[in-house]
Amino acid sequence: MVIKIMSRLYLFFSLLGILWVHPAWAEPDQEDGLRILRQMGTAAHDQAYSGVYVMQRGSVMESAHVAHAVINGVERTRVDILDGHPRQIIRTAEETRCYYPMQKKVRLEKGFTRRLFPALIEAPYEHYADFYEVSQRGMNRVAGRDCQRIYFHARDRQRYDHEFCADAQTHLILKAVTYDLQKQPIETLLFTEISEGPRPSVDSLKTTYDDVTQWQQVHFPLAGGDKEADRWSIPVIPPGFKKILEMSLVAKGPSSGAMQHWVYSDGLSSFSVFVKSAEEGEGHGSQARILSSALSYYSGFVGNQRVVVLGEVPQETAVAIGQSIRVKEEISP
Amino acid sequence: MENDKMEHLSAAIDGELDKDKFVALLAKCKRDEEFHEQWYAYHLIGDMLRESTLPPVSIHERVLAALKDEPTILLPGITPLPQETAVTPVRRWFAVAAAVAVVFLTTAVLRPTPPAAFLAQTEVAPVKSEVALASPPIDPDIDTFVALHHQGSPLSGIQAVDYTPQTSSVRH
């Protein structure tokens, strides 16, 4: 009798298991997934909205007000950071300007796509499906609105999972969460209030700082760095991560001196690689840790050069990347 | 006589029967099917009481010793379980749990894995021993690297524009 019961149960659950492991059932419908990604991506650019959102990363929490509209065919966004020192971001199709009134400084970003919440998903949407399993996880409520939970499950352990909650009506992302490998949230962005109308005026999307002509202007990204980057090899780059920025700069602050800075991103996460000359008396050991800002950090040495890897990737990934960095062998002409 | 045999059997399983009587009992009963059933039942009861699958060491040793003398008799024949004992609720739930566990294990093994291209690149080199993970000295440059990462990443620090001196880095 027991054998019979076990046999029937095994058969039943085996059939369930086969259905579960079959690729056609394991993967959500690809077209459906792409449609959702496209809706989330275009909603943030095409619609007019304004609201307040909160972001929490590690032990850091800040809030900001965002207003967005497409006026005369030009997409405009303004972000005001509400906590700490005042900061303002004005973005148009051509450039992004970051205003630092305390420093009387404005940073101009051209040819560099900085993603502003809730515009976190960008084309090509197929790219996401290559490295994440995209699936719907039911409904939730954020800022008093019903939203659809969309889960991005990393296909490998070299990147984190992400979850978005998209407005059921407008498809705007109302909440974005990044999870670590233990499925604990390490970064959360969510609207506490949001409205779609009336459409913000052009003036309301301009900077509130009147006279910035005397402010220091810093252009970003800094040019240079490509030749130095050619000297270095990083064999262990997680699949899907592309180099999106390379700069040669002199950092101010405690760490002075020339350094190389390269940024890699897979569209949802990014990490930086820094290379600089080791300072005299600096040890040659390696260290790795998770910072309070939820960033993974690795520091090591290649010859007399110090290499640092820092970003929103698992610590093991940061260590593997850092330990793989090598100087390419000189090729004699 | 029958009762004596069963008492001896019970004493043997409890390790209370001396060696000579034990060997004699085995020799006498080696082809006795009822004896085989009782042998199995007594062991089952003993195992349940002790929550162990092993017989007492003393019996085990004595059985091994007896095996040398009577190599053909010591394994009782395969005795089917009585139906009444087979269909207890506990056993039924145990069967359900076992079936679910087997299915889970087999499907976990068969679950689709990332493409080979992924696997080829997803092998992360093990963390070398010289990487100090426990309370290493604080890197004085960490804030600089974090600020530079935030200003250089399109996603990290996307919302906050860091108010740090490092943001005024200049071209080298």
Coordinates of C-alpha atoms in Angstrom, one line a residue:
Chain A
M1 CA 0.0 0.0 0.0
V2 CA 2.8 2.4 0.9
I3 CA 4.6 1.5 -2.2
K4 CA 1.5 2.3 -4.2
I5 CA 1.0 5.6 -2.6
M6 CA 4.6 6.5 -3.0
S7 CA 4.5 5.5 -6.7
R8 CA 1.4 7.5 -7.4
L9 CA 2.8 10.6 -5.6
Y10 CA 6.1 10.3 -7.3
L11 CA 4.4 10.0 -10.7
F12 CA 2.2 13.1 -9.9
F13 CA 5.1 15.2 -8.7
S14 CA 7.4 14.0 -11.4
L15 CA 4.9 15.3 -14.0
L16 CA 4.7 18.6 -12.2
G17 CA 8.5 18.7 -12.1
I18 CA 8.8 18.0 -15.8
L19 CA 6.4 20.8 -16.5
W20 CA 8.4 23.1 -14.2
V21 CA 11.8 22.3 -15.7
H22 CA 10.7 22.4 -19.3
P23 CA 12.1 25.6 -20.9
A24 CA 8.8 26.5 -22.4
W25 CA 7.3 26.7 -18.9
A26 CA 10.3 27.8 -17.0
E27 CA 10.7 31.0 -19.0
P28 CA 8.0 33.6 -19.2
D29 CA 6.8 34.3 -22.7
Q30 CA 9.6 36.3 -24.3
E31 CA 7.3 38.7 -26.2
D32 CA 5.3 39.3 -23.1
G33 CA 8.5 40.1 -21.2
L34 CA 9.7 42.5 -23.9
R35 CA 6.4 44.2 -24.0
I36 CA 6.6 44.9 -20.3
L37 CA 10.1 46.2 -20.5
R38 CA 9.2 48.4 -23.4
Q39 CA 6.2 49.8 -21.5
M40 CA 8.3 50.6 -18.5
G41 CA 11.0 52.1 -20.6
T42 CA 8.9 54.4 -22.7
A43 CA 6.5 55.4 -20.0
A44 CA 9.3 57.2 -18.1
H45 CA 10.2 59.2 -21.2
D46 CA 6.8 59.9 -22.9
Q47 CA 4.6 60.8 -19.9
A48 CA 4.4 63.9 -17.8
Y49 CA 4.7 63.3 -14.1
S50 CA 5.9 64.8 -10.9
G51 CA 6.4 63.3 -7.4
V52 CA 8.6 62.7 -4.4
Y53 CA 10.7 59.6 -4.1
V54 CA 13.0 58.1 -1.5
M55 CA 16.1 56.2 -2.1
Q56 CA 17.9 54.0 0.4
R57 CA 21.3 52.5 -0.2
G58 CA 22.9 50.7 2.7
S59 CA 22.7 53.0 5.6
V60 CA 22.1 56.1 3.5
M61 CA 18.7 57.5 2.8
E62 CA 17.7 60.6 0.8
S63 CA 14.6 62.0 -0.8
A64 CA 14.1 64.0 -4.0
H65 CA 11.5 65.7 -6.0
V66 CA 11.3 64.9 -9.7
A67 CA 9.3 66.6 -12.4
H68 CA 9.2 65.4 -16.0
A69 CA 7.5 66.4 -19.3
V70 CA 7.9 66.4 -23.0
I71 CA 7.4 70.0 -24.2
N72 CA 7.5 70.9 -27.8
G73 CA 9.1 67.5 -28.5
V74 CA 11.9 68.0 -26.0
E75 CA 12.1 65.8 -23.0
R76 CA 12.9 67.7 -19.8
T77 CA 13.6 66.5 -16.3
R78 CA 14.3 68.4 -13.0
V79 CA 15.4 66.7 -9.8
D80 CA 15.8 68.5 -6.5
I81 CA 17.5 66.7 -3.7
L82 CA 15.5 67.4 -0.6
D83 CA 18.0 66.3 2.1
G84 CA 21.4 67.6 3.0
H85 CA 23.1 70.2 0.9
P86 CA 20.9 71.5 -1.9
R87 CA 21.6 69.9 -5.3
Q88 CA 19.7 70.1 -8.5
I89 CA 19.8 68.1 -11.7
I90 CA 18.4 69.6 -14.9
R91 CA 18.2 67.3 -17.8
T92 CA 17.3 67.9 -21.4
A93 CA 17.8 65.8 -24.5
E94 CA 21.2 67.4 -25.1
E95 CA 22.8 67.4 -21.7
T96 CA 22.5 66.9 -18.0
R97 CA 23.5 69.7 -15.6
C98 CA 24.2 69.1 -11.9
Y99 CA 24.2 72.2 -9.8
Y100 CA 26.2 72.4 -6.6
P101 CA 25.2 75.8 -5.1
M102 CA 27.4 75.4 -2.0
Q103 CA 30.5 75.0 -4.2
K104 CA 29.2 77.4 -6.9
K105 CA 29.9 74.6 -9.4
V106 CA 27.9 73.1 -12.2
R107 CA 28.8 69.8 -13.9
L108 CA 27.9 69.4 -17.5
E109 CA 27.3 65.9 -18.8
K110 CA 27.2 65.4 -22.5
G111 CA 27.3 62.2 -24.4
F112 CA 26.7 60.3 -21.2
T113 CA 23.4 58.8 -20.3
R114 CA 22.7 59.2 -16.7
R115 CA 19.6 57.4 -15.7
L116 CA 17.2 59.3 -13.5
F117 CA 14.5 57.5 -11.5
P118 CA 12.0 56.3 -12.8
A119 CA 13.7 56.0 -16.2
L120 CA 15.8 53.0 -15.2
I121 CA 15.0 50.7 -18.1
E122 CA 16.4 51.6 -21.5
A123 CA 16.5 50.0 -24.9
P124 CA 17.7 47.6 -26.2
Y125 CA 15.3 45.7 -24.1
E126 CA 16.4 42.3 -25.4
H127 CA 19.7 42.8 -23.6
Y128 CA 18.0 42.4 -20.2
A129 CA 16.6 39.0 -21.1
D130 CA 20.1 37.7 -22.0
F131 CA 21.2 38.1 -18.4
Y132 CA 18.1 38.2 -16.3
E133 CA 15.0 36.0 -16.2
V134 CA 12.2 38.6 -16.3
S135 CA 8.9 37.5 -14.7
Q136 CA 5.8 39.0 -13.2
R137 CA 5.3 38.5 -9.5
G138 CA 1.7 39.7 -8.8
M139 CA 0.6 43.1 -7.7
N140 CA 1.6 45.5 -5.0
R141 CA 0.7 49.1 -3.9
V142 CA 3.2 51.9 -3.9
A143 CA 2.3 55.6 -3.3
G144 CA -1.3 54.6 -3.1
R145 CA -1.3 53.1 -6.6
D146 CA -1.6 49.6 -7.8
C147 CA 1.5 48.3 -9.5
Q148 CA 2.7 45.2 -11.2
R149 CA 5.8 43.5 -9.7
I150 CA 8.4 42.6 -12.3
Y151 CA 11.3 40.5 -11.1
F152 CA 14.7 40.4 -12.8
H153 CA 16.4 37.2 -11.6
A154 CA 20.1 37.2 -12.5
R155 CA 21.0 34.2 -14.6
D156 CA 24.4 33.9 -12.9
R157 CA 25.8 34.8 -9.5
Q158 CA 27.9 37.7 -10.9
R159 CA 25.2 40.3 -10.6
Y160 CA 22.3 41.1 -8.3
D161 CA 18.6 40.5 -8.7
H162 CA 16.3 43.5 -9.3
E163 CA 12.6 44.1 -8.8
F164 CA 10.5 46.8 -10.2
C165 CA 6.9 47.7 -9.5
A166 CA 5.3 49.4 -12.5
D167 CA 2.1 51.4 -12.3
A168 CA -0.8 49.2 -13.4
Q169 CA -2.2 52.1 -15.5
T170 CA 0.7 54.1 -16.7
H171 CA 3.5 51.5 -16.5
L172 CA 5.8 54.0 -14.7
I173 CA 8.2 52.4 -12.4
L174 CA 7.0 53.3 -8.9
K175 CA 9.5 51.2 -7.0
A176 CA 12.9 49.7 -7.8
V177 CA 14.8 47.3 -5.5
T178 CA 18.2 45.7 -5.8
Y179 CA 18.8 42.5 -3.9
D180 CA 22.1 41.0 -2.8
L181 CA 22.8 37.3 -3.2
Q182 CA 21.0 36.5 0.0
K183 CA 17.9 38.3 -1.4
Q184 CA 18.3 41.2 1.0
P185 CA 17.5 44.6 -0.4
I186 CA 20.6 46.7 -0.7
E187 CA 19.1 49.6 -2.6
T188 CA 15.5 50.8 -2.8
L189 CA 14.0 53.7 -4.7
L190 CA 10.3 54.3 -4.4
F191 CA 7.8 57.1 -4.9
T192 CA 6.0 58.3 -1.8
E193 CA 3.7 60.4 -4.0
I194 CA 3.3 60.9 -7.7
S195 CA 0.9 62.6 -10.0
E196 CA 0.6 62.8 -13.8
G197 CA -0.9 66.2 -14.2
P198 CA -1.1 69.0 -14.9
R199 CA 1.9 69.0 -17.2
P200 CA 4.8 70.9 -15.6
S201 CA 5.6 74.2 -17.4
V202 CA 9.0 74.8 -19.1
D203 CA 9.9 77.3 -16.4
S204 CA 9.3 74.8 -13.7
L205 CA 11.7 72.4 -15.3
K206 CA 14.5 74.9 -15.4
T207 CA 17.1 75.6 -12.7
T208 CA 16.2 77.9 -9.9
Y209 CA 19.7 79.3 -9.6
D210 CA 19.6 82.6 -11.4
D211 CA 23.2 83.6 -12.1
V212 CA 25.4 80.6 -12.7
T213 CA 27.7 82.2 -15.3
Q214 CA 30.3 82.8 -12.6
W215 CA 30.1 79.2 -11.3
Q216 CA 32.9 76.8 -12.0
Q217 CA 32.0 74.6 -14.9
V218 CA 33.2 71.0 -14.9
H219 CA 32.7 68.9 -18.0
F220 CA 32.0 65.3 -17.7
P221 CA 33.1 62.8 -18.7
L222 CA 36.7 63.9 -18.7
A223 CA 38.5 63.1 -22.0
G224 CA 41.4 60.8 -22.2
G225 CA 42.3 57.5 -20.8
D226 CA 41.8 55.3 -23.8
K227 CA 45.6 54.9 -24.4
E228 CA 46.3 53.9 -20.8
A229 CA 43.3 51.6 -20.9
D230 CA 44.9 49.7 -23.8
R231 CA 47.8 48.7 -21.6
W232 CA 45.6 46.8 -19.2
S233 CA 43.8 43.5 -19.5
I234 CA 40.8 42.4 -17.4
P235 CA 40.1 38.8 -18.4
V236 CA 37.3 38.3 -15.9
I237 CA 34.5 40.7 -16.9
P238 CA 31.1 39.2 -16.2
P239 CA 29.1 38.6 -19.4
G240 CA 26.9 41.5 -20.4
F241 CA 29.0 44.2 -18.8
K242 CA 30.4 46.7 -21.3
K243 CA 32.8 49.4 -20.8
I244 CA 30.8 52.6 -21.0
L245 CA 33.4 55.1 -19.7
E246 CA 37.1 55.5 -19.5
M247 CA 38.8 58.5 -18.0
S248 CA 42.3 59.6 -17.0
L249 CA 42.0 62.0 -14.1
V250 CA 43.6 63.6 -11.1
A251 CA 41.4 63.2 -8.1
K252 CA 41.2 65.9 -5.4
G253 CA 40.7 65.1 -1.8
P254 CA 42.6 62.6 0.4
S255 CA 43.7 60.5 -2.6
S256 CA 45.6 62.7 -4.9
G257 CA 47.5 61.7 -8.0
A258 CA 46.7 60.5 -11.5
M259 CA 44.5 57.5 -11.9
Q260 CA 42.6 55.6 -14.6
H261 CA 38.9 55.2 -14.1
W262 CA 36.8 52.7 -16.2
V263 CA 33.1 52.0 -15.7
Y264 CA 31.4 48.9 -16.8
S265 CA 27.6 48.3 -16.8
D266 CA 25.1 45.6 -17.8
G267 CA 22.2 48.1 -18.0
L268 CA 21.1 47.5 -14.4
S269 CA 24.3 47.5 -12.4
S270 CA 27.7 48.9 -12.8
F271 CA 31.2 48.7 -11.4
S272 CA 34.3 50.9 -11.6
V273 CA 37.9 49.9 -12.0
F274 CA 40.6 52.3 -10.8
V275 CA 44.3 52.0 -11.5
K276 CA 46.8 54.3 -9.9
S277 CA 50.5 54.3 -8.9
A278 CA 51.0 52.8 -5.4
E279 CA 52.1 55.4 -2.9
E280 CA 55.4 55.0 -1.0
G281 CA 55.0 53.0 2.1
E282 CA 51.7 51.5 0.9
G283 CA 51.4 47.9 1.7
H284 CA 51.0 45.4 -1.1
G285 CA 48.2 43.3 0.4
S286 CA 44.7 42.9 -0.9
Q287 CA 41.5 43.5 0.8
A288 CA 37.8 43.2 0.0
R289 CA 34.7 44.3 1.8
I290 CA 31.1 45.4 1.5
L291 CA 30.9 49.1 2.1
S292 CA 28.2 50.8 4.1
S293 CA 26.9 52.1 0.8
A294 CA 26.2 48.5 -0.2
L295 CA 29.0 48.7 -2.8
S296 CA 31.5 45.8 -3.1
Y297 CA 35.1 46.9 -2.8
Y298 CA 38.4 45.2 -3.7
S299 CA 41.8 46.7 -3.6
G300 CA 45.0 44.9 -4.7
F301 CA 48.3 45.5 -6.4
V302 CA 49.7 44.7 -9.8
G303 CA 53.4 45.4 -9.7
N304 CA 53.7 49.0 -8.4
Q305 CA 50.2 49.8 -9.5
R306 CA 47.2 49.8 -7.2
V307 CA 43.9 48.4 -8.6
V308 CA 40.5 49.0 -7.1
V309 CA 37.2 47.5 -8.1
L310 CA 34.1 49.1 -6.7
G311 CA 30.4 48.7 -7.6
E312 CA 27.0 47.1 -7.3
V313 CA 28.1 43.6 -7.9
P314 CA 28.6 40.7 -5.5
Q315 CA 31.8 40.8 -3.5
E316 CA 33.1 37.6 -5.1
T317 CA 32.7 39.2 -8.5
A318 CA 34.6 42.3 -7.5
V319 CA 37.4 40.2 -6.1
A320 CA 37.5 38.0 -9.3
I321 CA 37.6 41.0 -11.5
G322 CA 40.3 42.7 -9.4
Q323 CA 42.5 39.6 -9.2
S324 CA 42.3 39.1 -13.0
I325 CA 43.7 42.5 -13.9
R326 CA 47.0 42.3 -15.7
V327 CA 49.3 44.5 -17.6
K328 CA 49.4 43.4 -21.2
E329 CA 52.7 42.2 -22.4
E330 CA 54.6 44.8 -24.4
I331 CA 54.6 44.0 -28.1
S332 CA 57.9 45.1 -29.7
P333 CA 57.4 46.8 -33.0
Chain B
M1 CA 8.7 -25.2 24.0
E2 CA 7.5 -22.6 21.6
N3 CA 7.5 -20.0 24.4
D4 CA 11.0 -21.0 25.4
K5 CA 12.2 -20.5 21.9
M6 CA 10.7 -17.0 21.7
E7 CA 12.0 -16.1 25.2
H8 CA 15.5 -17.2 24.1
L9 CA 15.1 -15.1 21.0
S10 CA 14.1 -12.1 22.9
A11 CA 17.0 -12.6 25.4
A12 CA 19.4 -13.0 22.5
I13 CA 18.3 -9.7 20.9
D14 CA 18.6 -8.0 24.3
G15 CA 22.1 -9.4 24.6
E16 CA 21.2 -11.6 27.6
L17 CA 21.6 -15.0 26.1
D18 CA 25.0 -16.7 26.6
K19 CA 27.0 -17.7 23.6
D20 CA 26.3 -21.4 23.6
K21 CA 22.6 -21.0 23.9
F22 CA 22.7 -18.4 21.3
V23 CA 24.5 -20.6 18.7
A24 CA 22.2 -23.5 19.6
L25 CA 19.1 -21.3 19.1
L26 CA 20.3 -20.2 15.7
A27 CA 21.1 -23.7 14.6
K28 CA 17.7 -24.9 15.7
C29 CA 15.7 -22.2 14.1
K30 CA 17.6 -21.4 10.9
R31 CA 14.9 -22.8 8.7
D32 CA 12.0 -21.8 10.9
E33 CA 9.9 -19.1 9.1
E34 CA 8.0 -18.1 12.2
F35 CA 11.3 -17.6 13.9
H36 CA 12.5 -15.4 11.1
E37 CA 9.4 -13.3 11.3
Q38 CA 9.8 -12.9 15.1
W39 CA 13.5 -12.1 14.6
Y40 CA 12.6 -9.3 12.2
A41 CA 9.7 -8.0 14.4
Y42 CA 11.8 -8.0 17.6
H43 CA 14.6 -6.0 15.8
L44 CA 12.0 -3.6 14.4
I45 CA 10.6 -3.0 17.9
G46 CA 14.0 -2.6 19.4
D47 CA 15.1 -0.2 16.6
M48 CA 11.9 1.9 17.1
L49 CA 12.4 2.1 20.9
R50 CA 16.0 3.1 20.5
E51 CA 15.4 5.2 17.4
S52 CA 18.3 3.5 15.9
T53 CA 18.8 1.3 12.8
L54 CA 21.6 -0.6 14.3
P55 CA 21.3 -3.6 16.6
P56 CA 23.1 -3.5 19.9
V57 CA 26.8 -3.9 19.6
S58 CA 26.9 -7.1 21.6
I59 CA 24.4 -8.7 19.4
H60 CA 26.1 -7.5 16.3
E61 CA 29.4 -9.0 17.4
R62 CA 27.8 -12.2 18.3
V63 CA 26.0 -12.5 15.0
L64 CA 29.2 -11.9 13.2
A65 CA 30.9 -14.6 15.3
A66 CA 28.0 -17.0 14.6
L67 CA 28.3 -16.2 10.9
K68 CA 31.7 -17.8 10.8
D69 CA 30.2 -21.0 12.1
E70 CA 26.9 -20.9 10.2
P71 CA 27.5 -18.9 7.1
T72 CA 24.2 -19.8 5.5
I73 CA 21.6 -19.1 8.1
L74 CA 21.8 -15.7 9.7
L75 CA 19.9 -13.5 7.3
P76 CA 16.2 -14.0 7.8
G77 CA 14.2 -14.4 4.7
I78 CA 12.5 -11.4 3.2
T79 CA 9.4 -11.1 5.1
P80 CA 6.6 -8.9 3.7
L81 CA 5.3 -6.3 6.1
P82 CA 1.9 -7.0 7.5
Q83 CA -0.7 -4.8 5.8
E84 CA -1.9 -3.4 9.2
T85 CA 1.5 -2.0 10.1
A86 CA 2.1 -0.6 6.6
V87 CA -0.8 1.8 6.3
T88 CA -0.5 3.9 9.5
P89 CA -1.1 7.6 9.1
V90 CA 2.5 8.3 10.1
R91 CA 3.8 6.1 7.4
R92 CA 1.5 7.6 4.8
W93 CA 2.7 11.1 5.6
F94 CA 6.3 9.9 5.6
A95 CA 5.6 8.4 2.1
V96 CA 4.3 11.8 0.9
A97 CA 7.3 13.6 2.3
A98 CA 9.7 11.1 0.8
A99 CA 8.0 11.4 -2.6
V100 CA 8.1 15.2 -2.5
A101 CA 11.8 15.2 -1.5
V102 CA 12.7 12.8 -4.3
V103 CA 10.9 14.9 -6.9
F104 CA 12.5 18.1 -5.6
L105 CA 16.0 16.6 -5.7
T106 CA 15.5 15.2 -9.2
T107 CA 14.0 18.3 -10.7
A108 CA 16.6 20.5 -9.0
V109 CA 19.3 18.5 -10.8
L110 CA 17.4 18.6 -14.1
R111 CA 16.5 22.4 -14.0
P112 CA 17.8 24.3 -17.0
T113 CA 21.1 25.9 -16.5
P114 CA 22.5 29.0 -18.2
P115 CA 23.9 28.5 -21.7
A116 CA 27.4 27.1 -22.0
A117 CA 28.7 30.4 -23.0
F118 CA 27.5 31.8 -19.7
L119 CA 29.0 29.0 -17.7
A120 CA 32.3 29.4 -19.4
Q121 CA 32.5 33.0 -18.2
T122 CA 30.7 32.7 -14.9
E123 CA 33.4 30.8 -13.2
V124 CA 34.6 33.2 -10.7
A125 CA 38.2 32.7 -9.5
P126 CA 38.2 31.7 -5.9
V127 CA 39.1 34.4 -3.5
K128 CA 42.8 34.1 -2.8
S129 CA 43.9 33.6 0.7
E130 CA 45.8 36.8 0.9
V131 CA 42.5 38.7 0.5
A132 CA 41.9 39.9 4.0
L133 CA 38.2 39.8 4.6
A134 CA 38.2 40.3 8.4
S135 CA 38.6 43.8 9.6
P136 CA 41.4 45.0 7.3
P137 CA 42.6 48.6 7.8
I138 CA 40.3 51.2 6.5
D139 CA 41.4 52.5 3.1
P140 CA 41.7 56.3 3.4
D141 CA 40.9 56.5 -0.3
I142 CA 37.5 54.7 -0.2
D143 CA 35.5 57.9 -0.1
T144 CA 37.3 59.1 -3.2
F145 CA 36.7 55.9 -5.1
V146 CA 33.0 55.8 -4.1
A147 CA 32.5 59.5 -5.2
L148 CA 34.2 58.8 -8.5
H149 CA 32.1 55.7 -9.0
H150 CA 28.9 57.5 -8.3
Q151 CA 29.7 60.3 -10.7
G152 CA 30.9 57.9 -13.4
S153 CA 28.1 55.3 -13.2
P154 CA 24.9 55.9 -15.0
L155 CA 23.1 53.9 -12.4
S156 CA 24.9 54.0 -9.1
G157 CA 24.2 57.2 -7.3
I158 CA 21.9 58.0 -10.1
Q159 CA 19.7 60.2 -8.0
A160 CA 22.2 61.8 -5.7
V161 CA 24.8 64.1 -7.0
D162 CA 27.6 63.7 -4.4
Y163 CA 28.7 66.8 -2.7
T164 CA 32.3 65.8 -2.3
P165 CA 35.6 67.4 -3.3
Q166 CA 36.3 64.4 -5.5
T167 CA 33.7 65.5 -7.9
S168 CA 36.0 68.3 -9.0
S169 CA 38.5 65.8 -10.4
V170 CA 40.2 67.2 -13.5
R171 CA 41.5 65.8 -16.6
H172 CA 44.9 64.2 -16.4

